[in-house]
One Martini backbone bead per residue (centre of mass of N, CA, C, O) as a GRO file, in nm:
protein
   71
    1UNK     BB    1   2.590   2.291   3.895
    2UNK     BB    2   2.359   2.082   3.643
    3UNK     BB    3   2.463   1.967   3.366
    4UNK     BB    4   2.319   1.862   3.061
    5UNK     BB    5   2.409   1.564   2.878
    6UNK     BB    6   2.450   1.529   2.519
    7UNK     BB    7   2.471   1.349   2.298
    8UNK     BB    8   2.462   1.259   1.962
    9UNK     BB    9   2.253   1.024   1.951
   10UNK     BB   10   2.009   1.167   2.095
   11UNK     BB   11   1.885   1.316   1.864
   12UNK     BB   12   1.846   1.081   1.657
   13UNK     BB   13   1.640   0.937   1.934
   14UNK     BB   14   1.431   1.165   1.882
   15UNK     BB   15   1.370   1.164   1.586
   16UNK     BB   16   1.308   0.860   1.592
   17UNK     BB   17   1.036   0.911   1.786
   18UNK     BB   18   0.873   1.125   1.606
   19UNK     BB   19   0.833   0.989   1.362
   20UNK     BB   20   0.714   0.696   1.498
   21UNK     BB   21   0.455   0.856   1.566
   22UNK     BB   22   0.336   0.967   1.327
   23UNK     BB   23   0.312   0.702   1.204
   24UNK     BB   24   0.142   0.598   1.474
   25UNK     BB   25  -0.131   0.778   1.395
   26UNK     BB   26  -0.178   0.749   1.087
   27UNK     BB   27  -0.252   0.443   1.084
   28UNK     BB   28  -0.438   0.455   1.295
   29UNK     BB   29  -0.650   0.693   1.189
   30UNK     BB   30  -0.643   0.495   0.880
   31UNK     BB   31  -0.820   0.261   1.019
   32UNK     BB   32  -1.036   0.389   1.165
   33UNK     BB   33  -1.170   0.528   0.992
   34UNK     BB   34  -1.239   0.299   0.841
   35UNK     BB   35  -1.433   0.168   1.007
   36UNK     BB   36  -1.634   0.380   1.030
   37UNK     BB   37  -1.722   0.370   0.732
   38UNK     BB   38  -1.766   0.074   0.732
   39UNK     BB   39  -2.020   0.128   0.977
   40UNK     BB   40  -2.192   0.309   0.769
   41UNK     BB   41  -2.145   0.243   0.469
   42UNK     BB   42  -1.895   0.446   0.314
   43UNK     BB   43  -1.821   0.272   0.086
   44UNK     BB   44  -1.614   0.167  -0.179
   45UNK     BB   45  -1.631   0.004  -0.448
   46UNK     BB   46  -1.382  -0.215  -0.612
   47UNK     BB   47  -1.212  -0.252  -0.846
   48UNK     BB   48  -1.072  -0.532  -1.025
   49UNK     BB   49  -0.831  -0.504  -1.220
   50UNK     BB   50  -0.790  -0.830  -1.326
   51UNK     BB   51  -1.093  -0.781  -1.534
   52UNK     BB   52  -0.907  -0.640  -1.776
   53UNK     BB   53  -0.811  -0.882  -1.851
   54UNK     BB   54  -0.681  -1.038  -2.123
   55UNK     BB   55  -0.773  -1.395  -2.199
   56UNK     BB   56  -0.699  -1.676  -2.351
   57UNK     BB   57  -0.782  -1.993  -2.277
   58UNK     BB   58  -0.859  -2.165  -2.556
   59UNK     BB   59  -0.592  -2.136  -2.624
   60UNK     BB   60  -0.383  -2.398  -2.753
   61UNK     BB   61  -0.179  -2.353  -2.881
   62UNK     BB   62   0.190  -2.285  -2.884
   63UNK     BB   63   0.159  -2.013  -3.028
   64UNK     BB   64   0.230  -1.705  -3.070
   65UNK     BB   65   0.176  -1.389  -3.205
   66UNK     BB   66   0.493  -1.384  -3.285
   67UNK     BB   67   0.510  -1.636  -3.449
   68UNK     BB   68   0.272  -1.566  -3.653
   69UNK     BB   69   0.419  -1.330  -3.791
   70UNK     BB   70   0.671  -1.487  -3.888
   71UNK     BB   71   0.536  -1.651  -4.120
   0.00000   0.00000   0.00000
């Protein structure tokens, strides 16, 4: 009879292969997707972020708001 030796090694080299692989079908499935939504035109604009942020680009001041509030 021939019996089949898994060292403690095999486990974790299954474990990480079942895992990689989820990752890499899960990654795989949300670009498809991406890709068919923006082919069909259902994509949302997103907002930018960025616009929101206030800036006074005008201040040439050197002086910030906390030290005209100590003076």
């Amino acid at each position: 009879m021939n019996f089949l030796y898994f060292d403690p090694g095999i486990g974790a080299m299954i474990a990480q292969a079942v895992v990689a692989a989820v990752a890499g079908v899960l990654l795989f499935s949300k670009v498809a997707w991406y890709k068919v939504k923006a082919f069909f035109g259902l994509l949302k604009e997103e907002d930018d972020t960025y616009d929101s942020i206030d800036m006074d680009e005008d201040n040439d001041d050197s002086e910030t708001e906390t030290d005209e509030h100590k003076k």
